[in-house]
Short mmCIF file of C-alpha atoms and ligand atoms in Angstrom, two decimals:
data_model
loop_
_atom_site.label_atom_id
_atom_site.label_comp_id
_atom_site.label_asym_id
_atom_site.label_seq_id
_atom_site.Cartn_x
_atom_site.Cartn_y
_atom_site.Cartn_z
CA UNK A 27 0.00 0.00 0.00
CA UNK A 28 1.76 3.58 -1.01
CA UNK A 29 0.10 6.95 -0.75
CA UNK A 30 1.29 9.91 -2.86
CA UNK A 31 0.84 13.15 -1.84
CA UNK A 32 0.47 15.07 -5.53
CA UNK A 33 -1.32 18.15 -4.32
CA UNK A 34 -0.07 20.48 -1.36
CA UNK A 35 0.57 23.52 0.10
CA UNK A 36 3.52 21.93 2.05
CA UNK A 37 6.95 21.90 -0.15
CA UNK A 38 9.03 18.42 -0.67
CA UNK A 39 10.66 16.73 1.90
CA UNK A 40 10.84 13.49 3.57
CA UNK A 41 9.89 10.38 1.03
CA UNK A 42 10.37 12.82 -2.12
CA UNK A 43 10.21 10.92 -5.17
CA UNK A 44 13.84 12.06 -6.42
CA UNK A 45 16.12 14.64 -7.53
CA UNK A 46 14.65 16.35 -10.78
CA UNK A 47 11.20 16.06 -9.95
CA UNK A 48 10.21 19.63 -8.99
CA UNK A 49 6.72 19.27 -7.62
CA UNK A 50 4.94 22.72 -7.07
CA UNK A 51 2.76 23.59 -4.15
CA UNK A 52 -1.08 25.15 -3.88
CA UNK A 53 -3.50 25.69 -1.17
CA UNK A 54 -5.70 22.52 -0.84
CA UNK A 55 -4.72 18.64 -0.67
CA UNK A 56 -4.78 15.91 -2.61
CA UNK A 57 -3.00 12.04 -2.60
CA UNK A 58 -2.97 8.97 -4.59
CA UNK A 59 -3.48 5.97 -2.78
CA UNK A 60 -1.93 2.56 -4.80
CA UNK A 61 -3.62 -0.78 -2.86
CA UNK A 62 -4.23 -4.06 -4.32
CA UNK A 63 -3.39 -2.70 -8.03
CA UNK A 64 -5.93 0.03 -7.62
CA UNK A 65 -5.28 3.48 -7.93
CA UNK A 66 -7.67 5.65 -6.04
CA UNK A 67 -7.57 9.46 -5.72
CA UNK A 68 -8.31 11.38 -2.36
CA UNK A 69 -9.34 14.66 -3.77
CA UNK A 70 -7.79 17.01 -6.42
CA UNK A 71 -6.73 20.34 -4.60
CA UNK A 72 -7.64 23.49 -5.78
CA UNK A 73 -5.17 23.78 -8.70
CA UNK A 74 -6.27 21.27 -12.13
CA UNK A 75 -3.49 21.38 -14.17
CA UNK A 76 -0.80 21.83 -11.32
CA UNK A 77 -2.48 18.36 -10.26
CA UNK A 78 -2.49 17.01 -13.31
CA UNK A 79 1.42 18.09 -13.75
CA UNK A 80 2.46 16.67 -10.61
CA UNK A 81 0.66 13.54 -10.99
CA UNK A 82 2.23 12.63 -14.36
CA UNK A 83 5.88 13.81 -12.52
CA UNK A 84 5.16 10.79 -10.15
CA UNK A 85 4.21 8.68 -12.57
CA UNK A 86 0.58 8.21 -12.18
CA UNK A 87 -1.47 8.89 -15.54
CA UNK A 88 -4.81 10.70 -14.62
CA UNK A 89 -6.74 7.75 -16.77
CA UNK A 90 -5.02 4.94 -14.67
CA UNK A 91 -6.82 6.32 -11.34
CA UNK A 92 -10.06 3.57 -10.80
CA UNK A 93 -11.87 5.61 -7.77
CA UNK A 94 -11.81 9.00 -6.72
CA UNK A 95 -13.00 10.05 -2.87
CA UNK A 96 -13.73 13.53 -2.29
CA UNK A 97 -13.62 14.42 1.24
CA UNK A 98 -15.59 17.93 1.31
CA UNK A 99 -17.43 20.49 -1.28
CA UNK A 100 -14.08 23.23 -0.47
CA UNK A 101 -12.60 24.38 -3.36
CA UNK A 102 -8.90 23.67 -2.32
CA UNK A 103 -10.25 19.73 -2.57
CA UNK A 104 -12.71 20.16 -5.71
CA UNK A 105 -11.17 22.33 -7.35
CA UNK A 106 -9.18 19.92 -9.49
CA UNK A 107 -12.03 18.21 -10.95
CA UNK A 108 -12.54 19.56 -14.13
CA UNK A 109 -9.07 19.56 -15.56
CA UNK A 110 -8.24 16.15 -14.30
CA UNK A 111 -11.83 14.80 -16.01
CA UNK A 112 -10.42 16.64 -19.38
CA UNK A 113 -7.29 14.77 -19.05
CA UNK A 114 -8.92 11.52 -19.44
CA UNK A 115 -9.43 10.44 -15.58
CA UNK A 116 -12.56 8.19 -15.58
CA UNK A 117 -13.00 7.21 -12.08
CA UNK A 118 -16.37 6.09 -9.65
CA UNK A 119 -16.21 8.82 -8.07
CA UNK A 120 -17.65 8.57 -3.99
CA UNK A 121 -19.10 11.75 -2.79
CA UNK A 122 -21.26 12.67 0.80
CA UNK A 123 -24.56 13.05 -0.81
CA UNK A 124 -24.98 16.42 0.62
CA UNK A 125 -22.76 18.03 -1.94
CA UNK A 126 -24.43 20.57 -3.95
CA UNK A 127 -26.71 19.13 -7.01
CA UNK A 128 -25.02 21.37 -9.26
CA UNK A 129 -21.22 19.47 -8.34
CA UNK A 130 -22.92 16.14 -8.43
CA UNK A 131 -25.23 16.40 -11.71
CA UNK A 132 -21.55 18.12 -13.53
CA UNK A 133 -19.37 14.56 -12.06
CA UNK A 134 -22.70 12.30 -13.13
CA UNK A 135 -22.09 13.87 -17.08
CA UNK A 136 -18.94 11.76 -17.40
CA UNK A 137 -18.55 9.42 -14.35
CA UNK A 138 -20.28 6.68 -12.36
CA UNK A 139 -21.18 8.77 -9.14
CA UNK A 140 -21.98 7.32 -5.26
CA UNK A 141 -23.58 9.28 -3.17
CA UNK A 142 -22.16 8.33 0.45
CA UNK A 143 -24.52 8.64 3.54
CA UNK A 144 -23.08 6.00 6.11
CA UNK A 145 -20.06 4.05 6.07
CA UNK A 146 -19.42 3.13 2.47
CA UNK A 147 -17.16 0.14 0.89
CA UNK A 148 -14.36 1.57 -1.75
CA UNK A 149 -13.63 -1.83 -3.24
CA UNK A 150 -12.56 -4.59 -1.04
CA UNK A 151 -9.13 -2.44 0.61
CA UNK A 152 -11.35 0.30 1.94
CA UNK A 153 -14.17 2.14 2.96
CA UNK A 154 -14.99 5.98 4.20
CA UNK A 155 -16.32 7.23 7.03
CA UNK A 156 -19.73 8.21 5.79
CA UNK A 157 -20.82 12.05 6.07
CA UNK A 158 -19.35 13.43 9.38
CA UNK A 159 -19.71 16.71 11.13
CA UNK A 160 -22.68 19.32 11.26
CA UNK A 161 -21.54 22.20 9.66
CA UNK A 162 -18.86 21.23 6.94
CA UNK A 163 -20.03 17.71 6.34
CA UNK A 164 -16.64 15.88 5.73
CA UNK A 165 -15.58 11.85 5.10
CA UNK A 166 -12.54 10.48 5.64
CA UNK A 167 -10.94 7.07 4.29
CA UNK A 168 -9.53 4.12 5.78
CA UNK A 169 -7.53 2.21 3.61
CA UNK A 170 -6.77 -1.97 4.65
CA UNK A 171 -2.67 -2.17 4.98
CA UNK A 172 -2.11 -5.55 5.97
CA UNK A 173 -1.09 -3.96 9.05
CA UNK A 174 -3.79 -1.85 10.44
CA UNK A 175 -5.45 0.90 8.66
CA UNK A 176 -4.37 4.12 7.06
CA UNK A 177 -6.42 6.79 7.94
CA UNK A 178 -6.48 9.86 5.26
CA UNK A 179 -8.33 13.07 5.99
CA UNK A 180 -8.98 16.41 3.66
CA UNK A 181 -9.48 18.97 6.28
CA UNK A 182 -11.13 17.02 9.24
CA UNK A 183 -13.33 19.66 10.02
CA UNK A 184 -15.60 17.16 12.09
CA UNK A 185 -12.55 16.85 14.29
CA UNK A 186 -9.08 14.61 13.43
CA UNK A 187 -9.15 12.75 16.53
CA UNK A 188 -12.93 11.63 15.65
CA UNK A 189 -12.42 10.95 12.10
CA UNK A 190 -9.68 8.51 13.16
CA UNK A 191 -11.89 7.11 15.20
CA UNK A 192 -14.92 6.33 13.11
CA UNK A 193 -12.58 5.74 10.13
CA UNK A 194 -10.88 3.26 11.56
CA UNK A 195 -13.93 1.23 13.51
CA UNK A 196 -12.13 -0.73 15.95
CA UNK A 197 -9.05 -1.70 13.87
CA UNK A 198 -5.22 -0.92 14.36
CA UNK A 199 -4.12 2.85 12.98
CA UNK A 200 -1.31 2.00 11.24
CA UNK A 201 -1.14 5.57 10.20
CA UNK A 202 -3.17 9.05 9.71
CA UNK A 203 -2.08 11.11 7.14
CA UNK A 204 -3.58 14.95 5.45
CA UNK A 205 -5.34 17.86 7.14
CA UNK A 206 -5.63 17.55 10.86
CA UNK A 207 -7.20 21.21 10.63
CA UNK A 208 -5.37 22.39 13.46
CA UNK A 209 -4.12 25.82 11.84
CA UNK A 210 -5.82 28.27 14.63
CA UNK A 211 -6.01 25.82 17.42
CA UNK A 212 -3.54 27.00 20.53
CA UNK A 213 -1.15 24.47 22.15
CA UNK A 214 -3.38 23.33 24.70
CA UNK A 215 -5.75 22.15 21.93
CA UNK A 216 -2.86 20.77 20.20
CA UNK A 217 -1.35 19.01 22.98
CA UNK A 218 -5.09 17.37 23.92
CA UNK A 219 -5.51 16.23 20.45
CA UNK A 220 -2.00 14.59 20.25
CA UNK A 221 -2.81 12.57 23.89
CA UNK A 222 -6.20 11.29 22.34
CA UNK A 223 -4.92 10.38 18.41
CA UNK A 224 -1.42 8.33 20.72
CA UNK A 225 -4.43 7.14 22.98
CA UNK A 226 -6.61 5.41 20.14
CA UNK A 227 -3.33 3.63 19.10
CA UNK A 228 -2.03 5.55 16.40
CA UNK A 229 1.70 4.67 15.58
CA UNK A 230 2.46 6.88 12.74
CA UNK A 231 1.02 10.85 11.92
CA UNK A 232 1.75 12.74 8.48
CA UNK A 233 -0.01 15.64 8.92
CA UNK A 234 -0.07 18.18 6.59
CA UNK A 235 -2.31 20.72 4.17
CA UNK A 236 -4.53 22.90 6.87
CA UNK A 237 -2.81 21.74 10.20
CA UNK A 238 -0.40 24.16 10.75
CA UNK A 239 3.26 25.03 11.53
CA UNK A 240 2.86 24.57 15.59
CA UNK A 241 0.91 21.90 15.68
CA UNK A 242 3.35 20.19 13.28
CA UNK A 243 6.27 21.44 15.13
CA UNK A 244 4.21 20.24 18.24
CA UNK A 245 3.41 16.34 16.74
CA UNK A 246 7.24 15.63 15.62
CA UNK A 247 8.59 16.44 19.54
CA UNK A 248 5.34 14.29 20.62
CA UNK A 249 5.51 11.14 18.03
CA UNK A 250 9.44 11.37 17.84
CA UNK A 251 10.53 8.69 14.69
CA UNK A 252 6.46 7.29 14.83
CA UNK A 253 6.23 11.28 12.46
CA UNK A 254 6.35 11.91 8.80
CA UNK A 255 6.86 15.56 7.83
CA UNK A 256 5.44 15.61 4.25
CA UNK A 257 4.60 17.62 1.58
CA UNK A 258 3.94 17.49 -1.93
CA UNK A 259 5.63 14.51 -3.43
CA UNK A 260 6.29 12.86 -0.27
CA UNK A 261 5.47 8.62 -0.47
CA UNK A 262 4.34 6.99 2.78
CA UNK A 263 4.51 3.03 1.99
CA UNK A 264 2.97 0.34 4.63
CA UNK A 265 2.93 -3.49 4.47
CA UNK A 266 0.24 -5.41 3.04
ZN1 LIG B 304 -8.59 22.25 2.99
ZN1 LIG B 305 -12.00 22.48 4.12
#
C-alpha cells in the first residue's frame, strides 16, 4: 500500500520521489493511494493542471486512477475536478450526498457517481467514514494495509481525533495522514488532540495541508521517529 501526496501547500521533503522532480505547491490537498493494483484518488486540490502536472511527474497517468473520494465540497479539494476529467481520468467517483446538485449532476455527465450517507465500501481495501460533522459535512478514508489501517483526511473539520476514530472502527491505525485542521487551534488544543490520536493507538502521523506550523512542530517532539513531515511529493509506503 503507497500513498502519494500530488497536491499540497507543504513543499518536498521526507519520502520525495527524487532529484529532478520539482513538484509545485497550492493551497488545498490531494494524494494517490496505490492498494491491491488500484489506484484511487483522495481529492484534487484546488489547482487542475498543477495536479495534473504533478501527478504525471510521479508517474501516475490521470486515466489509470479507478476511484476517486472527495472528502468535502471546499474548493482547495474540488477544485481539481474539471481539468483532471479533461485529461482523461474516468474514475467512480464517492461523494457525501450532501454536496451541492449542481457538483454532483456536472461529475454524473462523465462518471459513475456514489452518493455516500453511512459508512461506504471503496472496493474490497477500503471504505470511508460516511458524512461526518454538522456544519462542513466531511468523510474520511480508511484504507486496509495488511497492518492496520491508514487513515487519510482532507481537512477534518468534524474533528481529526474523531475521524480517526470512526474511520478506523475498531481496527489498528497503522497511520493518519492529510489535514488535521489544526491551523488556529492554541497548544493546549494541540497538545489534547495529540494525547487522544497516541491514545486510540495511532503509531504513525503525516499531517499536513490545513494543520499548521505549531501543531506540526508540536506532533514531531510528541511522536518522535512514529512522524512523517510531508509535503507534496512525499510517499508513505505500509505493508500489506
Ligand atoms: Zn482544505
Ligand atoms: Zn475544508
Amino acid at each position: 500500500m503507497r500513498i502519494t501526496i500530488v497536491s499540497d501547500n507543504n513543499g518536498q521533503n521526507a519520502g520525495s520521489p527524487g532529484p529532478g522532480q520539482e513538484l509545485e505547491t497550492s493551497w488545498g490537498f490531494s494524494c494517490v493511494v496505490e492498494v491491491s493494483g488500484h489506484r484511487i484518488l483522495f481529492d484534487t486540490g484546488s489547482d487542475g493542471p498543477m495536479l495534473v502536472r504533478n501527478m504525471r511527474a510521479v508517474g501516475v497517468e490521470p486515466e489509470s486512477i479507478d476511484m476517486l473520494v472527495l472528502s468535502h465540497e471546499h474548493w482547495d479539494h474540488v477544485g481539481g475536478i474539471d481539468e483532471l476529467l479533461a485529461s482523461g481520468a474516468r474514475p467512480t467517483v464517492y461523494v457525501p450526498g450532501s454536496f451541492s446538485a449542481g457538483l454532483r449532476e456536472r461529475l454524473a455527465r462523465d462518471v459513475p457517481v456514489v452518493e455516500v450517507t453511512g459508512r461506504t465500501a471503496v472496493g474490497s481495501f477500503a471504505s470511508t467514514t460516511g458524512e461526518m460533522g454538522t456544519e462542513i459535512i466531511e468523510q474520511g478514508l480508511a484504507v486496509e494495509t495488511g497492518d492496520g489501517v491508514a487513515v487519510v483526511t482532507g481537512c477534518a473539520h468534524p474533528g481529526i481525533v474523531e475521524m480517526v476514530r470512526v474511520a478506523a472502527d475498531g481496527r489498528p491505525i497503522a497511520l493518519v495522514v492529510g489535514g488535521f485542521h489544526l491551523k488556529d487551534a492554541d497548544e493546549r488544543a494541540i497538545d489534547q488532540t495529540i494525547s487522544a490520536l497516541d491514545a486510540l493507538g495511532v503509531r504513525r502521523v503525516a499531517p499536513t495541508h490545513c494543520t499548521g506550523e505549531l501543531a506540526r512542530v508540536r506532533f514531531a517532539a510528541a511522536f518522535g521517529d512514529r512522524y512523517s513531515g510531508v509535503g507534496v511529493g512525499s510517499i508513505l509506503e505500509l505493508g500489506g
